[in-house]
Short mmCIF file of C-alpha atoms and ligand atoms in Angstrom, two decimals:
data_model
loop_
_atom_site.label_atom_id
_atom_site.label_comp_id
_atom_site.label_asym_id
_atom_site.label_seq_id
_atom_site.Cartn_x
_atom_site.Cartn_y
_atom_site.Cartn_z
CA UNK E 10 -30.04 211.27 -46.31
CA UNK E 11 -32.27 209.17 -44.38
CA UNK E 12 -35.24 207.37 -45.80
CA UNK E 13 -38.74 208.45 -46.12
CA UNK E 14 -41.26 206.87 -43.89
CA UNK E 15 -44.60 205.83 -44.68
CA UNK E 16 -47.21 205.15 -42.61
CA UNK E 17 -49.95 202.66 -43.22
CA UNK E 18 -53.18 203.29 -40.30
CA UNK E 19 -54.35 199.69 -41.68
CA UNK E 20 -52.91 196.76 -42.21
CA UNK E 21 -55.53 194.28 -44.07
CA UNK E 22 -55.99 193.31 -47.47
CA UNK E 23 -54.83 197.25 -48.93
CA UNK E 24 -52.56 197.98 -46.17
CA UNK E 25 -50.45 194.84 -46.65
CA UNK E 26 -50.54 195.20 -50.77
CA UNK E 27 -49.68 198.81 -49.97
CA UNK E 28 -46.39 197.80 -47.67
CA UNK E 29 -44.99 195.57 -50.24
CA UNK E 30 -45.43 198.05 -53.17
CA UNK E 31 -43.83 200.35 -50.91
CA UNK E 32 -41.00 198.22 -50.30
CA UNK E 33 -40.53 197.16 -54.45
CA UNK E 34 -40.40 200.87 -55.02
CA UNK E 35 -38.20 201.91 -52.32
CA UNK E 36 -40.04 204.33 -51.60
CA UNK E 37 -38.85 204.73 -47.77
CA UNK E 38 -39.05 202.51 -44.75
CA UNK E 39 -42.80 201.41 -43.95
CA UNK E 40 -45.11 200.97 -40.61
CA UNK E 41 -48.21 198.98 -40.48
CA UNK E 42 -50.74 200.35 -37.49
CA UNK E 43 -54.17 198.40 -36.75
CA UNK E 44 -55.85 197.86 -33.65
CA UNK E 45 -55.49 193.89 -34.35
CA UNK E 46 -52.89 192.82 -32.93
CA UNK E 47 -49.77 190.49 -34.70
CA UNK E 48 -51.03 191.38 -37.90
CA UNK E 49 -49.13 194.11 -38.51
CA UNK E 50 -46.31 192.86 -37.33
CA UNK E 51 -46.86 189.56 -39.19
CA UNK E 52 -47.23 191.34 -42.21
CA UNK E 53 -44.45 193.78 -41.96
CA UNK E 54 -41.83 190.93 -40.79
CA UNK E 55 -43.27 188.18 -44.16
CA UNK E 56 -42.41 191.29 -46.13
CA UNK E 57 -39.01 192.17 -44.83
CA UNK E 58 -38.04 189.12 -44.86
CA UNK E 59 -38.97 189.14 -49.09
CA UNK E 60 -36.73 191.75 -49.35
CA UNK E 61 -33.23 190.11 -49.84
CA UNK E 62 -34.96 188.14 -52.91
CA UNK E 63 -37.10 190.99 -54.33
CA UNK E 64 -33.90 193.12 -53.74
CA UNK E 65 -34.97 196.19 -51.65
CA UNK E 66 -33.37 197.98 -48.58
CA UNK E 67 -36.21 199.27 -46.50
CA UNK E 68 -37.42 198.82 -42.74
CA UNK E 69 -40.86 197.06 -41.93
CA UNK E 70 -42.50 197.35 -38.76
CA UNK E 71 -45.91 196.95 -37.37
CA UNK E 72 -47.95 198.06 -34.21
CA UNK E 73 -51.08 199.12 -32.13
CA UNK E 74 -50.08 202.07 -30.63
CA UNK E 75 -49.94 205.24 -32.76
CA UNK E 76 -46.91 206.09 -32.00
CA UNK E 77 -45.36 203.60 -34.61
CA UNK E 78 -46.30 206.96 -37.05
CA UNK E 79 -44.57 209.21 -35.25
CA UNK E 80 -42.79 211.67 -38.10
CA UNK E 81 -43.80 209.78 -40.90
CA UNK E 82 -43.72 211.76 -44.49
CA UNK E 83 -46.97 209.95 -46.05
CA UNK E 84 -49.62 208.35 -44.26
CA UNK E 85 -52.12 205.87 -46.30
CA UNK E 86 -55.33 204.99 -43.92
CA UNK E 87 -57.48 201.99 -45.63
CA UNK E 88 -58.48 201.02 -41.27
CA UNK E 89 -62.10 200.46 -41.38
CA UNK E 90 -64.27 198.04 -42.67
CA UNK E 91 -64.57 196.93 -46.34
CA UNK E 92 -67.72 196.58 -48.30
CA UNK E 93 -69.62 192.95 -48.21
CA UNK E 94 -71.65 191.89 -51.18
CA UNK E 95 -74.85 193.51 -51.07
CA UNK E 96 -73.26 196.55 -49.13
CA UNK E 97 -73.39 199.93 -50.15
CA UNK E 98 -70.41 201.72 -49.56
CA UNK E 99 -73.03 204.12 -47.64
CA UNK E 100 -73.95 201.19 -45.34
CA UNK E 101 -70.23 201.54 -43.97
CA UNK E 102 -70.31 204.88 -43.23
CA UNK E 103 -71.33 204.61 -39.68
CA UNK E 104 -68.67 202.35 -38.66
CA UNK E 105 -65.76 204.12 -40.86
CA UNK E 106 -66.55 207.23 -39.28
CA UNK E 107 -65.84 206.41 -35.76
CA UNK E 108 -62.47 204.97 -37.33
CA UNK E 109 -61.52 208.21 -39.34
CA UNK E 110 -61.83 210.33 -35.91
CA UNK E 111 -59.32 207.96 -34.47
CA UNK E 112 -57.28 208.23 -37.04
CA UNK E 113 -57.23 211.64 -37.41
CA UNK E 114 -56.44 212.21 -33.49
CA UNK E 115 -53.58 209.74 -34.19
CA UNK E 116 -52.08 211.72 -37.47
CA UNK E 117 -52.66 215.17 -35.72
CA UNK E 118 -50.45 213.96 -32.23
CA UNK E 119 -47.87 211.89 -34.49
CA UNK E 120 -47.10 213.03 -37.87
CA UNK E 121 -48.78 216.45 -38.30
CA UNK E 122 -46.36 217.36 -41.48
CA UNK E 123 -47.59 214.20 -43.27
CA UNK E 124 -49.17 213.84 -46.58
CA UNK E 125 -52.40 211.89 -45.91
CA UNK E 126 -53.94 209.46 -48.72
CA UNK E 127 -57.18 208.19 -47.52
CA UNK E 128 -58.87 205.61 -49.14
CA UNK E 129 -61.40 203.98 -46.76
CA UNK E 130 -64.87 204.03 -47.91
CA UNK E 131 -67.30 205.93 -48.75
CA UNK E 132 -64.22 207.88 -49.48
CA UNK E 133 -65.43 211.44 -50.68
CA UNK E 134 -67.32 211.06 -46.99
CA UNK E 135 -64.22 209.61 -45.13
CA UNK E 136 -61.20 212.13 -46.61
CA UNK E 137 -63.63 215.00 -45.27
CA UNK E 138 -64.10 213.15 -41.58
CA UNK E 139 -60.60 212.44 -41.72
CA UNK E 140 -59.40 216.36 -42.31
CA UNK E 141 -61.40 217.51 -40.06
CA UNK E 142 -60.58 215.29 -37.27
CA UNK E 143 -56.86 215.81 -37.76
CA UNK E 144 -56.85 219.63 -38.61
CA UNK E 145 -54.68 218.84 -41.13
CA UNK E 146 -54.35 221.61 -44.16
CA UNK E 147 -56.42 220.80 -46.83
CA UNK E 148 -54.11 220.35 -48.99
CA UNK E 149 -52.17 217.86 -47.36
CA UNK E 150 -55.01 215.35 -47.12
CA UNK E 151 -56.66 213.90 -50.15
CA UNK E 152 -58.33 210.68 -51.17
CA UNK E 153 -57.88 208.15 -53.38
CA UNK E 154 -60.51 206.94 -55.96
CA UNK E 155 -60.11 208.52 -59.45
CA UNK E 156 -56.78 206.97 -60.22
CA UNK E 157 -57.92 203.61 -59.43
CA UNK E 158 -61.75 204.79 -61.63
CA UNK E 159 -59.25 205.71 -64.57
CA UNK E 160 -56.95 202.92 -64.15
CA UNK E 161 -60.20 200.59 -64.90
CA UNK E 162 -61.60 202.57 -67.33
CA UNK E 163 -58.17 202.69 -69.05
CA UNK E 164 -57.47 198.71 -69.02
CA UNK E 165 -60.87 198.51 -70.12
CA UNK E 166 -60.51 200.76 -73.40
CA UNK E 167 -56.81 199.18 -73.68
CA UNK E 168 -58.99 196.06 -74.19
CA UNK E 169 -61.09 197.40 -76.53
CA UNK E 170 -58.39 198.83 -78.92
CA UNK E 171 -56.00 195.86 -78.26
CA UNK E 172 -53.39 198.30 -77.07
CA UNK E 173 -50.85 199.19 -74.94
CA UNK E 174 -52.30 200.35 -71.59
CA UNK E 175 -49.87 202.55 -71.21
CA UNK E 176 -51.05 204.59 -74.70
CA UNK E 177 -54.48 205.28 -72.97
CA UNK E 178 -55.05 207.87 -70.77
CA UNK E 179 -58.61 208.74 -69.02
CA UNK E 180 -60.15 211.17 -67.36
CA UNK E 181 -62.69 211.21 -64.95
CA UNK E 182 -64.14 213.67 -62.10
CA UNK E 183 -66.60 213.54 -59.25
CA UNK E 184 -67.26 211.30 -56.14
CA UNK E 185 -65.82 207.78 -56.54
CA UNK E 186 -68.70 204.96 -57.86
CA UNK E 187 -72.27 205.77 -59.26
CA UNK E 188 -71.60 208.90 -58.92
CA UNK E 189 -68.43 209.14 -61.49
CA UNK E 190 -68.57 211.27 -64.63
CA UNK E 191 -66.17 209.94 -67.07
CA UNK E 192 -65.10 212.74 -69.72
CA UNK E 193 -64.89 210.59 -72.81
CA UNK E 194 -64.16 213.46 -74.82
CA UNK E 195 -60.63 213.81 -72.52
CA UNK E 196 -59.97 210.15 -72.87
CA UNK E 197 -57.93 209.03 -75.53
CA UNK E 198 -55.42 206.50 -77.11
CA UNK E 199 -51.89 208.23 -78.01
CA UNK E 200 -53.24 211.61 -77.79
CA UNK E 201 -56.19 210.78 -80.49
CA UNK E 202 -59.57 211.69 -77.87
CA UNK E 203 -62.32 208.91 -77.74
CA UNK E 204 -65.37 210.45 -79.93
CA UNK E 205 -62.67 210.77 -82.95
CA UNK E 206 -61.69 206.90 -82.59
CA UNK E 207 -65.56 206.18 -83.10
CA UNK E 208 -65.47 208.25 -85.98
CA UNK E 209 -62.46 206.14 -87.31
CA UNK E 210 -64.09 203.19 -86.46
CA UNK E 211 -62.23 201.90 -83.96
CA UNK E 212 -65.33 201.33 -81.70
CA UNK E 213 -68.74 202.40 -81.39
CA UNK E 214 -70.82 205.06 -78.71
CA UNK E 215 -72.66 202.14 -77.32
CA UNK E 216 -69.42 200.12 -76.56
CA UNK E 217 -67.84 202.94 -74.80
CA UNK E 218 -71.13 203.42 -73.23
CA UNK E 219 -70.92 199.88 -72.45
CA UNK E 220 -67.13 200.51 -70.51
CA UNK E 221 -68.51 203.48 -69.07
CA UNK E 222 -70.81 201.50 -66.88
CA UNK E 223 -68.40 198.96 -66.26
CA UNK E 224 -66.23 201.11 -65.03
CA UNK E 225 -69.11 202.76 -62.50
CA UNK E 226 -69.56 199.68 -61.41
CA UNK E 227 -66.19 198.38 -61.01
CA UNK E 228 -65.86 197.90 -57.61
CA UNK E 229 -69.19 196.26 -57.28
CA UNK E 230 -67.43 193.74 -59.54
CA UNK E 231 -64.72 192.77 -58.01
CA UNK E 232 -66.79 192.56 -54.44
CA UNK E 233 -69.40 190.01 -56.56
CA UNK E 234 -66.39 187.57 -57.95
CA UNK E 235 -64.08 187.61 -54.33
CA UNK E 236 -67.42 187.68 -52.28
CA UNK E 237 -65.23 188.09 -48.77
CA UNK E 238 -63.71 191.60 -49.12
CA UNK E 239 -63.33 194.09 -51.97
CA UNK E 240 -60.11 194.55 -54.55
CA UNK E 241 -57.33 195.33 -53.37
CA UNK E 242 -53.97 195.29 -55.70
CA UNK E 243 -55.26 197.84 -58.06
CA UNK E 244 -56.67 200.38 -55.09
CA UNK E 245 -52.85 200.07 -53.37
CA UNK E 246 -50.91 200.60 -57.00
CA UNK E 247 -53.18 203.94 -56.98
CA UNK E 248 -52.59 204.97 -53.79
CA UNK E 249 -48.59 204.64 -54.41
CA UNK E 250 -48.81 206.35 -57.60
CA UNK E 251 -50.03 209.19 -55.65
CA UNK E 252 -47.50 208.66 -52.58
CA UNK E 253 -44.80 208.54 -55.11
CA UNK E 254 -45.83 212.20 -56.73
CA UNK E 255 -45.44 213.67 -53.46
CA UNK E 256 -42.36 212.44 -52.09
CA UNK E 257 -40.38 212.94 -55.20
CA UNK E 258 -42.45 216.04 -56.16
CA UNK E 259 -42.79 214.64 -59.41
CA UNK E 260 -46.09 216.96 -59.88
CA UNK E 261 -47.64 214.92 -62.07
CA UNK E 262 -51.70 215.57 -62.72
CA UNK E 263 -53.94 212.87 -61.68
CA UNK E 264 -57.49 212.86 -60.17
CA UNK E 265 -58.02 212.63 -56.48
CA UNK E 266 -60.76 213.64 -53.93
CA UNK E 267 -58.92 217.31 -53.28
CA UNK E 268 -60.53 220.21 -51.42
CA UNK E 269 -62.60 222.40 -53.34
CA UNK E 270 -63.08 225.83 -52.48
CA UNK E 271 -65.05 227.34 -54.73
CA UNK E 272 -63.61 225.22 -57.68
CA UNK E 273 -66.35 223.75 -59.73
CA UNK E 274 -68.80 225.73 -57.98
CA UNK E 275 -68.20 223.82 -54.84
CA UNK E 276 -67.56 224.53 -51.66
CA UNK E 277 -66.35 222.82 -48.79
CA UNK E 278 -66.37 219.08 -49.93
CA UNK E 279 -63.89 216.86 -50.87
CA UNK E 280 -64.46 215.88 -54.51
CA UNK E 281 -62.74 213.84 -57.47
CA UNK E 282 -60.81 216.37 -59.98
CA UNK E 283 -58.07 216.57 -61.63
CA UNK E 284 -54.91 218.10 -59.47
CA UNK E 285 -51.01 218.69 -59.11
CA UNK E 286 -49.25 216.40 -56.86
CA UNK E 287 -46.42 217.74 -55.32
CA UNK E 288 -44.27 218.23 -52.61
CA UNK E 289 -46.35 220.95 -51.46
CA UNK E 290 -49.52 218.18 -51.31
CA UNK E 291 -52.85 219.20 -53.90
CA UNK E 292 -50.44 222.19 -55.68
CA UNK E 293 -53.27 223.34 -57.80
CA UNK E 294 -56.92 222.07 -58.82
CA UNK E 295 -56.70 222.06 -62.37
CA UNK E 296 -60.40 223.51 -63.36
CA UNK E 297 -61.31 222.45 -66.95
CA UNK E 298 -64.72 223.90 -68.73
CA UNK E 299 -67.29 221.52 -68.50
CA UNK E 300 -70.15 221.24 -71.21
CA UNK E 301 -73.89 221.31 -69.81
CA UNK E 302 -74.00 218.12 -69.97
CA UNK E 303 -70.63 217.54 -67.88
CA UNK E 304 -71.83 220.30 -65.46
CA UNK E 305 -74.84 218.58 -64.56
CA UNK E 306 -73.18 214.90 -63.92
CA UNK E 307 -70.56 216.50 -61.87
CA UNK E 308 -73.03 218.90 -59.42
CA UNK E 309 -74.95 215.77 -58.82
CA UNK E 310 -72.40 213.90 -57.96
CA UNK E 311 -71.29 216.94 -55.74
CA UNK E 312 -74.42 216.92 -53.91
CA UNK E 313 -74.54 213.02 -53.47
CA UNK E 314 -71.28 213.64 -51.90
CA UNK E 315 -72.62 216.52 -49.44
CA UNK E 316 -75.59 214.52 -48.35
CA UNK E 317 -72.59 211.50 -47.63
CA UNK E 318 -70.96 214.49 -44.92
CA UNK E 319 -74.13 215.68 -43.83
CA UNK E 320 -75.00 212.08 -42.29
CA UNK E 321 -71.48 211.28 -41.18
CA UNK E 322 -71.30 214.57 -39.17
CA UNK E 323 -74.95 213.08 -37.71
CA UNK E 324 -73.44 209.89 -36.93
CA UNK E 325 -70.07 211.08 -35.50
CA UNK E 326 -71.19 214.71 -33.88
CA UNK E 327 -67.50 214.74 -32.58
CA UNK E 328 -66.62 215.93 -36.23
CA UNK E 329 -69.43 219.26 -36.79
P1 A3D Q 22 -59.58 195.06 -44.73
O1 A3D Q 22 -58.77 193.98 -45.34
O2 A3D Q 22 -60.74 194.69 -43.89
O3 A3D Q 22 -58.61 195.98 -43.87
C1 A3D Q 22 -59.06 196.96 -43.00
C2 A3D Q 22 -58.15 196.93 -41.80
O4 A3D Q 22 -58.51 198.01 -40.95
C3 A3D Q 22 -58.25 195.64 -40.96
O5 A3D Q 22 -56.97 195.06 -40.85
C4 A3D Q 22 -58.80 196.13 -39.64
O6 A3D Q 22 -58.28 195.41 -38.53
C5 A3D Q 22 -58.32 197.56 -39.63
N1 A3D Q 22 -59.05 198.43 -38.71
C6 A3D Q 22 -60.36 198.43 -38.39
N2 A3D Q 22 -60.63 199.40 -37.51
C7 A3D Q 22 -59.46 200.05 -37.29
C8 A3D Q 22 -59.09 201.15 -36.49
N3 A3D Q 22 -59.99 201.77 -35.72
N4 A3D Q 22 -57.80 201.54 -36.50
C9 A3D Q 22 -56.89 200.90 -37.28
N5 A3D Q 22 -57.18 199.85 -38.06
C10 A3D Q 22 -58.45 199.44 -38.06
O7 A3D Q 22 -60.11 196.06 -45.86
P2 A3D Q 22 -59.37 196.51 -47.21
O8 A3D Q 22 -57.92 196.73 -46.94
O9 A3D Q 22 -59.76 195.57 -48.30
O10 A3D Q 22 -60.13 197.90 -47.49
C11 A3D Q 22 -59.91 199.00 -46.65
C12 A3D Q 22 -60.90 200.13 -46.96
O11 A3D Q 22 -60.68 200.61 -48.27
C13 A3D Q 22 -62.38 199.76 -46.90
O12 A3D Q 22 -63.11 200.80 -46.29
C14 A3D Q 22 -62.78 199.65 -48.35
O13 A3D Q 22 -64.16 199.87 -48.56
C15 A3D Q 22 -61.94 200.75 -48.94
N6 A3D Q 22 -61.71 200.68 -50.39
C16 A3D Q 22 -61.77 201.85 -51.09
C17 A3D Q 22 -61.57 201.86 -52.45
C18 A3D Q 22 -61.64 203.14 -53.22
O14 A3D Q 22 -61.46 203.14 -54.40
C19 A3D Q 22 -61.91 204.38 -52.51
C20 A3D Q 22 -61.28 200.66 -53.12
C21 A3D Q 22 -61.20 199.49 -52.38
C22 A3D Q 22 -61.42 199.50 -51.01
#
């Protein structure tokens, strides 16, 4: 059986993180495309050429020219720019926007059949540009953010408890940043839900309120302490969790930026919630009842997100 091929449109800081988790998992053989070129190339060959020592058999290559993703099963796109301190992810969107129309051209020529993680920012903004510019189904393309929002929140509460990470799961919905609505009440350690571990003592409301914000602002974080880029290793783990649930249709649940069509009262925007990854891409949104509270958080979020699509289709007119 020959190898699954990923496809990375991108090759910086994300993109070459991305390759080598790729290539530890085995998770098929891996392309690099940017429009720089020897970095790709540079990047795919220094991996490669790790491979005998980490102890993987996969192919690395790199490239300008999209044909390098020609009939390639997954296709990660982190090509754009990256947010600078004092940069909103909004600031970007004029530049990403142009790049996600490229892209999307590129996917719909080379690798139509692909699964399509996008995780170029402002992401809820960029998944939609890129969808529409590749005519992709919907539910083949999705973006990446809520893994990598409940990965933090989860290493933060792991903290907090002085547990295993592994025995706390999170949940959160809605566009990736500010805009994220944790649901504390879905979060818990070893099955036991947040609110009851305050009862028990284990923390308090204003610590978890405390993590909550962190967690908002945990990209701004990382951008403040590297000052030259934004993070990186967590963003690419997330990204091949999700690769992973789709090429061995492992359908396991996690949050993305999916497709909603009528979900959550929504309607054609890409927002984070909860979904089945499988080999059939988003396999179902998984629509939980949301309290007033909840409800509120996550249609403001929705419409933060909708004003984020109405100015990219103003900037790039090629996507209306
Ligand atoms: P960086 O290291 O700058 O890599 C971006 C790469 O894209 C560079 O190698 C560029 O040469 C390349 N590029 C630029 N334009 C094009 C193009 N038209 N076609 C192909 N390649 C191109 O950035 P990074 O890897 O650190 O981040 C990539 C993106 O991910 C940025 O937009 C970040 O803001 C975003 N990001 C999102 C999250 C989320 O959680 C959603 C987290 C972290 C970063």
């Amino acid at each position: 059986m020959a190898r699954d091929k990923i496809a990375l449109i991108g090759g910086g800081q994300i993109g070459g993180t991305l390759a080598l988790l790729a290539g530890l998992k085995e998770l098929g053989d891996v392309v690099i495309f940017d429009i720089v070129d020897g970095v790709p190339q540079g990047k795919a060959l220094d991996i490669a050429e790790a491979s005998p020592v980490l102890g993987f058999d996969a192919t690395l290559a790199g490239g300008k020219d999209y044909a390098v993703i020609k009939g390639a099963d997954v296709v990660i796109v982190t090509a754009g720019v990256p947010r600078k301190p004092g940069m909103s992810r909004d600031d970007l969107l004029a530049v990403n926007a142009k790049v996600m129309a490229a892209a999307g051209q590129g996917i719909a020529k080379y690798a139509p059949d692909a699964f399509v993680i996008v995780i170029t920012n402002p992401l809820d903004a960029m998944v939609w540009a890129l969808q529409k510019a590749s005519g992709l189904p919907a539910n083949k393309v999705v973006g990446m953010a809520g893994v990598l929002d409940s990965a933090r929140f989860r290493y933060f509460l792991a903290e907090e408890f002085k547990v295993s990470v592994e025995d706390v799961t999170a949940f959160v919905l809605g566009g990736h940043g500010d805009s994220m609505v944790p649901l504390i009440r879905y979060s818990t350690v070893a099955g036991i839900p947040v609110p009851d571990l305050i009862k028990m003592g284990w923390t308090t409301r204003k610590k978890i309120d405390e993590i909550v914000e962190r967690t908002r602002n945990g990209g701004a974080e990382i951008v403040n302490l590297l000052k030259t880029g934004s993070a990186f290793y967590a963003p690419a783990a997330a990204a091949i969790e999700m690769a992973d649930s789709y090429l061995k249709d492992k359908k396991r649940i996690m949050p993305v930026a999916a497709y909603l069509d009528g979900q959550y009262g929504v309607k054609g925007l890409y927002v984070g919630v909860p979904v089945v990854i499988g080999a059939g891409g988003v396999e179902r949104v998984v629509e939980i009842q949301l309290n007033a509270g909840e409800k509120a958080g996550f249609a403001k979020s929705a419409a933060t997100v909708r004003g984020l699509v109405e100015a990219t289709v103003k900037l790039e007119p090629s996507l209306a």
